CSV table of C-alpha atoms in Angstrom, one decimal:
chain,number,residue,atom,x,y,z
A,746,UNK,CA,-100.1,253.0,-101.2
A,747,UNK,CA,-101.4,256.6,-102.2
A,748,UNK,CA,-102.7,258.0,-99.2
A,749,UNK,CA,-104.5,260.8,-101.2
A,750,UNK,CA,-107.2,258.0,-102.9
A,751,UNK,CA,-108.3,257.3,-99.1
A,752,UNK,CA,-109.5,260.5,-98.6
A,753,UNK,CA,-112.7,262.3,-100.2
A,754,UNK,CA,-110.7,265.7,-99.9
A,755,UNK,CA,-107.0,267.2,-99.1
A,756,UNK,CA,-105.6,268.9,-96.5
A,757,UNK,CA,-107.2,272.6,-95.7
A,758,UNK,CA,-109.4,272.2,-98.8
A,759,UNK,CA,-111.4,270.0,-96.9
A,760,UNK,CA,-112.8,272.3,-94.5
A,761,UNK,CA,-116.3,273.3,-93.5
A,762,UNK,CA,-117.2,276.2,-95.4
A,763,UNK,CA,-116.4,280.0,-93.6
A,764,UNK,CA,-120.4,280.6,-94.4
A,765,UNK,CA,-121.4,277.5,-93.0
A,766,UNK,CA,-119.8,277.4,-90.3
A,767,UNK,CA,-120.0,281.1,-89.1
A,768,UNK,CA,-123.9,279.7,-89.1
A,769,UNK,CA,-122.9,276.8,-86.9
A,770,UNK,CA,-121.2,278.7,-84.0
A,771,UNK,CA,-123.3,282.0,-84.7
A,772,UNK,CA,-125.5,280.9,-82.0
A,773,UNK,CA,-123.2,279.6,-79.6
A,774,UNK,CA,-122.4,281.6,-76.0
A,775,UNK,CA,-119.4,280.7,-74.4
A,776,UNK,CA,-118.5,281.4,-70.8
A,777,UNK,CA,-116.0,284.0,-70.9
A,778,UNK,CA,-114.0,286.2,-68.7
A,779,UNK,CA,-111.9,289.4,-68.6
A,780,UNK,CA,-109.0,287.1,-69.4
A,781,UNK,CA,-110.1,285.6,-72.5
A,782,UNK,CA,-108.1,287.7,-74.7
A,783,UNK,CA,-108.7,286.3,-78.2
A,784,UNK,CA,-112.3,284.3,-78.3
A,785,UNK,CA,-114.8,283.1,-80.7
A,786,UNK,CA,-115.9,286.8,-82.1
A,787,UNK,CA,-113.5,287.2,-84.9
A,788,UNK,CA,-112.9,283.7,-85.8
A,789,UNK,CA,-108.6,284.4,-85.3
A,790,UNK,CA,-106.3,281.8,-85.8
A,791,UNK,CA,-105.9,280.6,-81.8
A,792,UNK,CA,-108.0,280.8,-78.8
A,793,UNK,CA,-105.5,283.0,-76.0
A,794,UNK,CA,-106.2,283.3,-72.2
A,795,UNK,CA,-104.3,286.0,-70.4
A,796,UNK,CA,-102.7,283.8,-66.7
A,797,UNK,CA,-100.9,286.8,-65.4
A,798,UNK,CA,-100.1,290.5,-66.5
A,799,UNK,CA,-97.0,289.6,-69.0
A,800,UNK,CA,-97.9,285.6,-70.2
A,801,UNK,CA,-100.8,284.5,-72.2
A,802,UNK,CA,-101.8,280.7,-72.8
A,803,UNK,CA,-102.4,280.1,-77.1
A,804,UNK,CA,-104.6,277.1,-77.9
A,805,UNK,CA,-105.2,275.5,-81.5
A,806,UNK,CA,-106.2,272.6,-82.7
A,807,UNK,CA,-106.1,271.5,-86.6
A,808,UNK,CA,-106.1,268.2,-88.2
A,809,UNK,CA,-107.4,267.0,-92.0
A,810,UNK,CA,-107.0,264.2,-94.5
A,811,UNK,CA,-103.9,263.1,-96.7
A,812,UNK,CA,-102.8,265.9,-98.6
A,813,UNK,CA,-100.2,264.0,-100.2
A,814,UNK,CA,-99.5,260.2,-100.8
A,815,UNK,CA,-95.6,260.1,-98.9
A,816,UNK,CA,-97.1,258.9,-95.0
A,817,UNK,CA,-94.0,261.2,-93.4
A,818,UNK,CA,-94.6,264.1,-95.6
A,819,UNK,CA,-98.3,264.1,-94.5
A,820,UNK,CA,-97.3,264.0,-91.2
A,821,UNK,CA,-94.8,266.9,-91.8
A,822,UNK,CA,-97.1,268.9,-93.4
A,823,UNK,CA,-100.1,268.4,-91.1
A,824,UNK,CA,-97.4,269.3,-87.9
A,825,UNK,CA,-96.5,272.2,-89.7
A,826,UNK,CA,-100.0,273.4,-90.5
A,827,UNK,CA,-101.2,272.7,-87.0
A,828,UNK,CA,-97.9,274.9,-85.6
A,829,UNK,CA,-98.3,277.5,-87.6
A,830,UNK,CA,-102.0,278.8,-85.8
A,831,UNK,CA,-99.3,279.4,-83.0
A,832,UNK,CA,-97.2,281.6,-85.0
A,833,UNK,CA,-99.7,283.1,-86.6
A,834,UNK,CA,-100.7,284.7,-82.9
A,835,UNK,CA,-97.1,285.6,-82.4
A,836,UNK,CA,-96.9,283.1,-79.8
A,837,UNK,CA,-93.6,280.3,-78.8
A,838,UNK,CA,-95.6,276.7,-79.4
A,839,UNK,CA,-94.2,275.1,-76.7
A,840,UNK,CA,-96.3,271.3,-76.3
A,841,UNK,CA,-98.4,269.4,-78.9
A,842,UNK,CA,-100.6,266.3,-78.5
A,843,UNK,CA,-101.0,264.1,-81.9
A,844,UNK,CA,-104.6,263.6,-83.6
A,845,UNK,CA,-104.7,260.9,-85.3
A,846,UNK,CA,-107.5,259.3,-87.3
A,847,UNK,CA,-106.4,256.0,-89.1
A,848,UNK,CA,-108.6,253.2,-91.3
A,849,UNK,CA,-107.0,250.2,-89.3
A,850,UNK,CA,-108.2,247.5,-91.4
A,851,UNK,CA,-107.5,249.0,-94.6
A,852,UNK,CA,-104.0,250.8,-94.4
A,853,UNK,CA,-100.9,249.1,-92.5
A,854,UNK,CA,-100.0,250.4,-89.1
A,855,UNK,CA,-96.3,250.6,-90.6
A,856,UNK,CA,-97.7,253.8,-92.4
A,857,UNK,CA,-99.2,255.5,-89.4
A,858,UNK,CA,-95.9,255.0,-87.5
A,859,UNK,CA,-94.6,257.3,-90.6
A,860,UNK,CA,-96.9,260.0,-90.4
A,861,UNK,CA,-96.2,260.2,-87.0
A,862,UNK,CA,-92.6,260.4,-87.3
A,863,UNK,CA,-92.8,263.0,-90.0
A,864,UNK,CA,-94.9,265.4,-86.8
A,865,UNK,CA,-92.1,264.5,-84.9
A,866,UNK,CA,-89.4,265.7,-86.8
A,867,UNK,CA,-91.1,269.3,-87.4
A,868,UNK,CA,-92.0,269.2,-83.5
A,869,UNK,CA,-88.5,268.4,-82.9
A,870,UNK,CA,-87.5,271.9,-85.3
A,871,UNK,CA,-90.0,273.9,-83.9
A,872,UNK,CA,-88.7,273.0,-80.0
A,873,UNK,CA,-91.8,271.9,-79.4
A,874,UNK,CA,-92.8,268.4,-77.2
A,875,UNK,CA,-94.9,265.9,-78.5
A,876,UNK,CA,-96.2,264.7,-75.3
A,877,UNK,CA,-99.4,261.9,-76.9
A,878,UNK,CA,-102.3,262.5,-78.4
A,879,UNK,CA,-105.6,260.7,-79.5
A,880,UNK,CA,-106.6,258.1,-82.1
A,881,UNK,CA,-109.7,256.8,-83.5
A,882,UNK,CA,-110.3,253.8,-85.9
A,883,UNK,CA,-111.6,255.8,-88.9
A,884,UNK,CA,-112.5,255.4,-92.7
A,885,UNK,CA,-109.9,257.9,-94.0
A,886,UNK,CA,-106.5,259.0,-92.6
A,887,UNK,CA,-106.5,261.9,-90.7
A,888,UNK,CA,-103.6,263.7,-88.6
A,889,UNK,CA,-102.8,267.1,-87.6
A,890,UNK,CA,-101.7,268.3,-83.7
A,891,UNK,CA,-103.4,270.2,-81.0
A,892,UNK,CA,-100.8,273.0,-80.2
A,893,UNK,CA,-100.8,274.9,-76.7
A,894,UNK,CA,-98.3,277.9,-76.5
A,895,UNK,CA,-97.3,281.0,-74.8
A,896,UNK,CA,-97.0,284.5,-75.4
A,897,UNK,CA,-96.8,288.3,-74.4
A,898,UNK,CA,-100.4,289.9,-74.1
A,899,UNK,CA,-99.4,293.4,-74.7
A,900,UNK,CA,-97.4,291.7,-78.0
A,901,UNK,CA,-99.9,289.5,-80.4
A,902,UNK,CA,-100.3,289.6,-83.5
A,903,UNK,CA,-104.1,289.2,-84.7
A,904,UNK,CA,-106.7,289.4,-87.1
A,905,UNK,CA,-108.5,292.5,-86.0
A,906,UNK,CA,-105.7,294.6,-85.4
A,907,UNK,CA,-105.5,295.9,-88.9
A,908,UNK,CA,-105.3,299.6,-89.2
A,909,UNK,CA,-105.2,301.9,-92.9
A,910,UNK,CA,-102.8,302.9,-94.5
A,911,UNK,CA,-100.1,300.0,-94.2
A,912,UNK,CA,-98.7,298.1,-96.7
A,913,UNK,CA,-99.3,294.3,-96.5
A,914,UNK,CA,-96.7,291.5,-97.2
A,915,UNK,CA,-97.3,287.5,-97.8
A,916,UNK,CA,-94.5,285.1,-96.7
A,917,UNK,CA,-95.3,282.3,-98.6
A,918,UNK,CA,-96.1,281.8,-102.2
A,919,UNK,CA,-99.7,280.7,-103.1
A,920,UNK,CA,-100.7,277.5,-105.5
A,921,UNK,CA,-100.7,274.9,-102.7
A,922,UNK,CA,-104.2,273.8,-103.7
A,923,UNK,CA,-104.0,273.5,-107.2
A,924,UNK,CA,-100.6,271.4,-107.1
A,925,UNK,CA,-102.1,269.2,-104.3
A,926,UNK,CA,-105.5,268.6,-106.5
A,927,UNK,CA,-103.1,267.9,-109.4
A,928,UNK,CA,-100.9,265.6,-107.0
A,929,UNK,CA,-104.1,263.6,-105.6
A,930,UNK,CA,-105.9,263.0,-109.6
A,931,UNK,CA,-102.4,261.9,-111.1
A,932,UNK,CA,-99.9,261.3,-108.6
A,933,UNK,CA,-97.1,263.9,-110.1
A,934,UNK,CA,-95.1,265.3,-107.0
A,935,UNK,CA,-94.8,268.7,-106.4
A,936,UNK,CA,-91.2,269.0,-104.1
A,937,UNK,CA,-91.5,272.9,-104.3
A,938,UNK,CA,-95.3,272.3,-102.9
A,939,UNK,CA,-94.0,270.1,-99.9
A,940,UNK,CA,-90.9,272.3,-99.1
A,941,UNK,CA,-93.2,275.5,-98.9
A,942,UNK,CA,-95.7,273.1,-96.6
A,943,UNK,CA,-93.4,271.8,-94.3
A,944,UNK,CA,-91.6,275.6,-93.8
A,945,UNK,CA,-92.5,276.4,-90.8
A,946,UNK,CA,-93.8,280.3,-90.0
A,947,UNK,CA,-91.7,280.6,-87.1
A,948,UNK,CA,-89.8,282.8,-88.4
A,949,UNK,CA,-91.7,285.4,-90.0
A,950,UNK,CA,-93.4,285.6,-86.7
A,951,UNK,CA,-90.5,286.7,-85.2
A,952,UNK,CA,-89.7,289.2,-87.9
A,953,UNK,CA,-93.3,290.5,-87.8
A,954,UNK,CA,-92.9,291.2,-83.7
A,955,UNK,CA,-89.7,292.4,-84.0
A,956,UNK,CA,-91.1,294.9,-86.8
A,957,UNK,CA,-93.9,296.1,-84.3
A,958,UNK,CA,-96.7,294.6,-86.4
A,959,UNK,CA,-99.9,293.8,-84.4
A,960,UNK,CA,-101.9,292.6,-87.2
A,961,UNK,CA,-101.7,288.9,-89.0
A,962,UNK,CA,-103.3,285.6,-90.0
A,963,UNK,CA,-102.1,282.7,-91.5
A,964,UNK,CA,-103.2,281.8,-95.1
A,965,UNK,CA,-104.9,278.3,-95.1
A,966,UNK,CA,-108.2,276.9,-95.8
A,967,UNK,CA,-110.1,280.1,-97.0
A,968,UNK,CA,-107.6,281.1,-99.1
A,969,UNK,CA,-106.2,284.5,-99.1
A,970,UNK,CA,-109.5,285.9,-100.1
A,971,UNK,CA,-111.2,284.3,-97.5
A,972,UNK,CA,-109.1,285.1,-95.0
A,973,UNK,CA,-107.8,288.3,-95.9
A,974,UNK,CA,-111.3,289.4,-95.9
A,975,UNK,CA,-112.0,288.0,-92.1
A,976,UNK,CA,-109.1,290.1,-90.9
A,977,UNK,CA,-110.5,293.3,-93.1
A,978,UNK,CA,-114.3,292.5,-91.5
A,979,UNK,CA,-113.3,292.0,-88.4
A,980,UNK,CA,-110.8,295.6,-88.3
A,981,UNK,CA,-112.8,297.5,-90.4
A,982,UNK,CA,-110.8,298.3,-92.8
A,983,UNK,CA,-110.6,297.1,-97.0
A,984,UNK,CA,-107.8,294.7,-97.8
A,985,UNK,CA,-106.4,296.1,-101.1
A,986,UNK,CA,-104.9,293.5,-103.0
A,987,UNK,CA,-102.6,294.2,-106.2
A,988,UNK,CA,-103.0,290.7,-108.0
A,989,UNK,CA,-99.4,291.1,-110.1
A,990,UNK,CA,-97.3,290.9,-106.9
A,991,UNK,CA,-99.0,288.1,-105.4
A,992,UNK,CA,-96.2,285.3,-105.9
A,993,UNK,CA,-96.8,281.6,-106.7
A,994,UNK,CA,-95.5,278.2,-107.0
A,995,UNK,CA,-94.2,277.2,-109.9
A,996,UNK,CA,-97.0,274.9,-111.5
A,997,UNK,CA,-99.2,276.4,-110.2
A,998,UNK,CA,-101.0,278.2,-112.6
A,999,UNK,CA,-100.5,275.2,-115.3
A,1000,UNK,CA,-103.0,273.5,-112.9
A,1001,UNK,CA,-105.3,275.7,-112.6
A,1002,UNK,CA,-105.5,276.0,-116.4
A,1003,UNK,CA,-106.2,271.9,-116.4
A,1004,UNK,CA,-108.9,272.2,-114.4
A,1005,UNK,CA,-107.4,271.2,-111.0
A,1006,UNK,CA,-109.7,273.4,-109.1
A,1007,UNK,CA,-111.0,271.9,-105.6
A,1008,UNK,CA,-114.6,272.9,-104.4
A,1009,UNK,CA,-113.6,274.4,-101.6
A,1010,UNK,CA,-111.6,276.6,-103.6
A,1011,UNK,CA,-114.6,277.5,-105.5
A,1012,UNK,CA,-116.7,278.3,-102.3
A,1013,UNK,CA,-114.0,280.4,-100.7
A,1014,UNK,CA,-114.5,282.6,-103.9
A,1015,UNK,CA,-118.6,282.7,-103.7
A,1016,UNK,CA,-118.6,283.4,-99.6
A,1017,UNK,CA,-116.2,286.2,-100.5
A,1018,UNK,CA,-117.7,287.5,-103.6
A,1019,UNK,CA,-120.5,289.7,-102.4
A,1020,UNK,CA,-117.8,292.2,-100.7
A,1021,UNK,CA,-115.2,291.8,-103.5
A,1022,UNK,CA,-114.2,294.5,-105.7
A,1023,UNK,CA,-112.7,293.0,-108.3
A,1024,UNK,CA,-113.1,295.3,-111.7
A,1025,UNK,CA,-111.3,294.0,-114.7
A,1026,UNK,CA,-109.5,290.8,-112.6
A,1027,UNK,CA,-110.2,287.9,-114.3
A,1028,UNK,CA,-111.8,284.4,-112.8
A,1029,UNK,CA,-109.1,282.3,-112.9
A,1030,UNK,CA,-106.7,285.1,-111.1
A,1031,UNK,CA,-109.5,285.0,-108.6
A,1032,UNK,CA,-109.5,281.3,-107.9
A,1033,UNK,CA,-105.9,281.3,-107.4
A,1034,UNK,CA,-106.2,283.9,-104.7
A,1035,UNK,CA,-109.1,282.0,-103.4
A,1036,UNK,CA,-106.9,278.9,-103.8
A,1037,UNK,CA,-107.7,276.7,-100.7
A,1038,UNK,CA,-103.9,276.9,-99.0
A,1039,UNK,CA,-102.5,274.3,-96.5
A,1040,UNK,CA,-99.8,274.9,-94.5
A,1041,UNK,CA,-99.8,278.8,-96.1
A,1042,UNK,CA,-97.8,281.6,-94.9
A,1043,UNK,CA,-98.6,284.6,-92.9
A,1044,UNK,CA,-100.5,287.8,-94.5
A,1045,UNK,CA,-99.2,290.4,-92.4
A,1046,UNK,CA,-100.0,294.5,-91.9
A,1047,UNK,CA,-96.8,296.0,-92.2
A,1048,UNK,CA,-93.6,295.2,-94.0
A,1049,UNK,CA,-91.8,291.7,-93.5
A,1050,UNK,CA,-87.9,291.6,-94.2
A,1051,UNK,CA,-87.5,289.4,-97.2
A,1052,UNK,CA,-91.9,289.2,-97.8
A,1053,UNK,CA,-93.2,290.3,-100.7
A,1054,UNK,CA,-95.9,293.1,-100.7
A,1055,UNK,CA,-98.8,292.5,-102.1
A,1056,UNK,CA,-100.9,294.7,-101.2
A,1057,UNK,CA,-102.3,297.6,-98.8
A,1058,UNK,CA,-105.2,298.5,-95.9
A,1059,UNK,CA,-107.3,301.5,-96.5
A,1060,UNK,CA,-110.4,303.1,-94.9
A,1061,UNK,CA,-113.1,300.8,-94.7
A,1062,UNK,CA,-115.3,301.8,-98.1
A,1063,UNK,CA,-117.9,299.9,-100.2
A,1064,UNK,CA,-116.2,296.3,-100.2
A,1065,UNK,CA,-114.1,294.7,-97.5
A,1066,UNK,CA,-111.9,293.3,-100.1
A,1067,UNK,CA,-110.3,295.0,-103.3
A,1068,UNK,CA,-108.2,293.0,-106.2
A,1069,UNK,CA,-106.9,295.6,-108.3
């Protein structure tokens, strides 16, 4: 059974919008403290609450539909995404709890025990326990993990931390998307899509602490545009992109020249477009670097050991975003 032609969308490309749903929680006030180190206010990749002077709790949460028709690669891929929010802090994930949504009557249980097994393995690499979860009867299958971790206060790595005049480095290539779309309309299989999925951004985290870097975000959902540009917004500072050292799968832009662009690709690229200074870049370079990611890499301030980079930070000027 193709788990993809259960699902209206795929993976991070089935998201809310980042315009619709700064609206949603625009309005919203939390209780808060003094020890709520990483809140709502920038939109960052984990929620982290200071419990003593050297040890911070990180809290995530992220779940979506089949991205891919294998049951244990979903589950892989949807551990790995839901991990990497963790690393992506420059936290240790230390427990997870499953989330699971699963059309009973319509799909056999003996698939769900396979996605489940598949976030067990990558909990099992990552050193992380599984300890349970939740499931709901539901129309389409769903899985992905709530994460908690830990990590040094004085030693995060977030998304408003960005300062000018560093270079920025990618550790994963883009094109996720537009393989997956082309996976879920003809059911070609993409291995070097799923390997780059299930890689987990453990290690770059490490690298990018060990550096000194204090400034990253992972690269899912909203793209690198989109999220490149949150992490500009909310330092104030303008993401400078060069476009010709951006790296991508291989395939990937063959799909995007057959059409095998999602809508939320396409959205990423309008919510970003009115701060995007773009001269002379053509559309489709721009969709690929809007490309709706899942289970991206980091995008990092500062210089990773083996990352690509792809780009720099400058003073904050007329657009929060440059593609050059």
């Amino acid at each position: 059974m193709r788990l993809t032609q259960y699902a209206h969308g795929g993976g991070c490309a089935c998201k809310i919008p980042p315009g619709e749903l700064e609206e949603v929680v625009a309005g919203l006030v939390p209780w808060t403290s003094p020890d709520l180190l990483v809140g709502l206010e920038t939109g960052d990749d984990a929620a982290v609450v200071r419990i003593d002077g050297d040890r911070a709790i990180v809290a995530t949460t992220d779940f979506f539909t089949a991205v891919v028709d294998d049951a244990y690669d979903f589950g892989r891929i949807g551990a790995a995404n839901a991990l990497s929010d963790i690393y992506a802090m420059g936290a240790t994930p230390l427990i997870a709890l499953n989330l699971v949504g699963w059309p009973r009557g319509v799909l056999p249980l003996e698939l769900l025990a396979e996605v489940l097994r598949g976030g067990m393995d990558v909990a099992r690499e990552a050193q992380v326990h599984l300890a349970g979860g939740q499931s709901i009867d539901d129309p389409e299958p769903k899985y992905g993990m709530a994460v908690t971790g830990i990590a040094d206060p004085a030693r995060l790595l977030r998304n408003d931390a960005a300062r000018p005049g560093l270079p920025v480095s990618l550790t994963k290539p883009l094109g996720i998307g537009v393989l997956n779309n082309r996976h879920k309309a003809t059911g070609e299989v993409f291995p070097q899509a799923i390997a780059s999925m299930v890689r987990l951004n453990a290690e770059a985290s490490r690298a990018a602490l060990a550096a000194g870097i204090t400034a990253a975000t992972d690269v899912t959902g909203f793209g690198l545009l989109g999220h490149g540009y949150k992490m500009a917004r909310a330092s104030g500072v303008t993401l400078v992109i060069d476009h010709t050292k951006v790296p991508y799968l291989d395939g990937a832009r063959e799909a995007l020249r057959d059409g095998f662009v999602s809508g939320g690709t396409r959205r990423n690229l309008d919510w970003v477009r009115p701060s995007l200074g773009a001269d002379g870049v053509d559309e489709d370079e721009l969709l690929l670097l809007a490309d709706a990611q899942t289970s991206g890499g980091l995008l990092v301030v500062g210089e990773v050991p083996g990352a690509p980079v792809v780009g720099e930070t400058v003073a904050a000027g007329e657009h929060g975003i440059v593609v050059r």
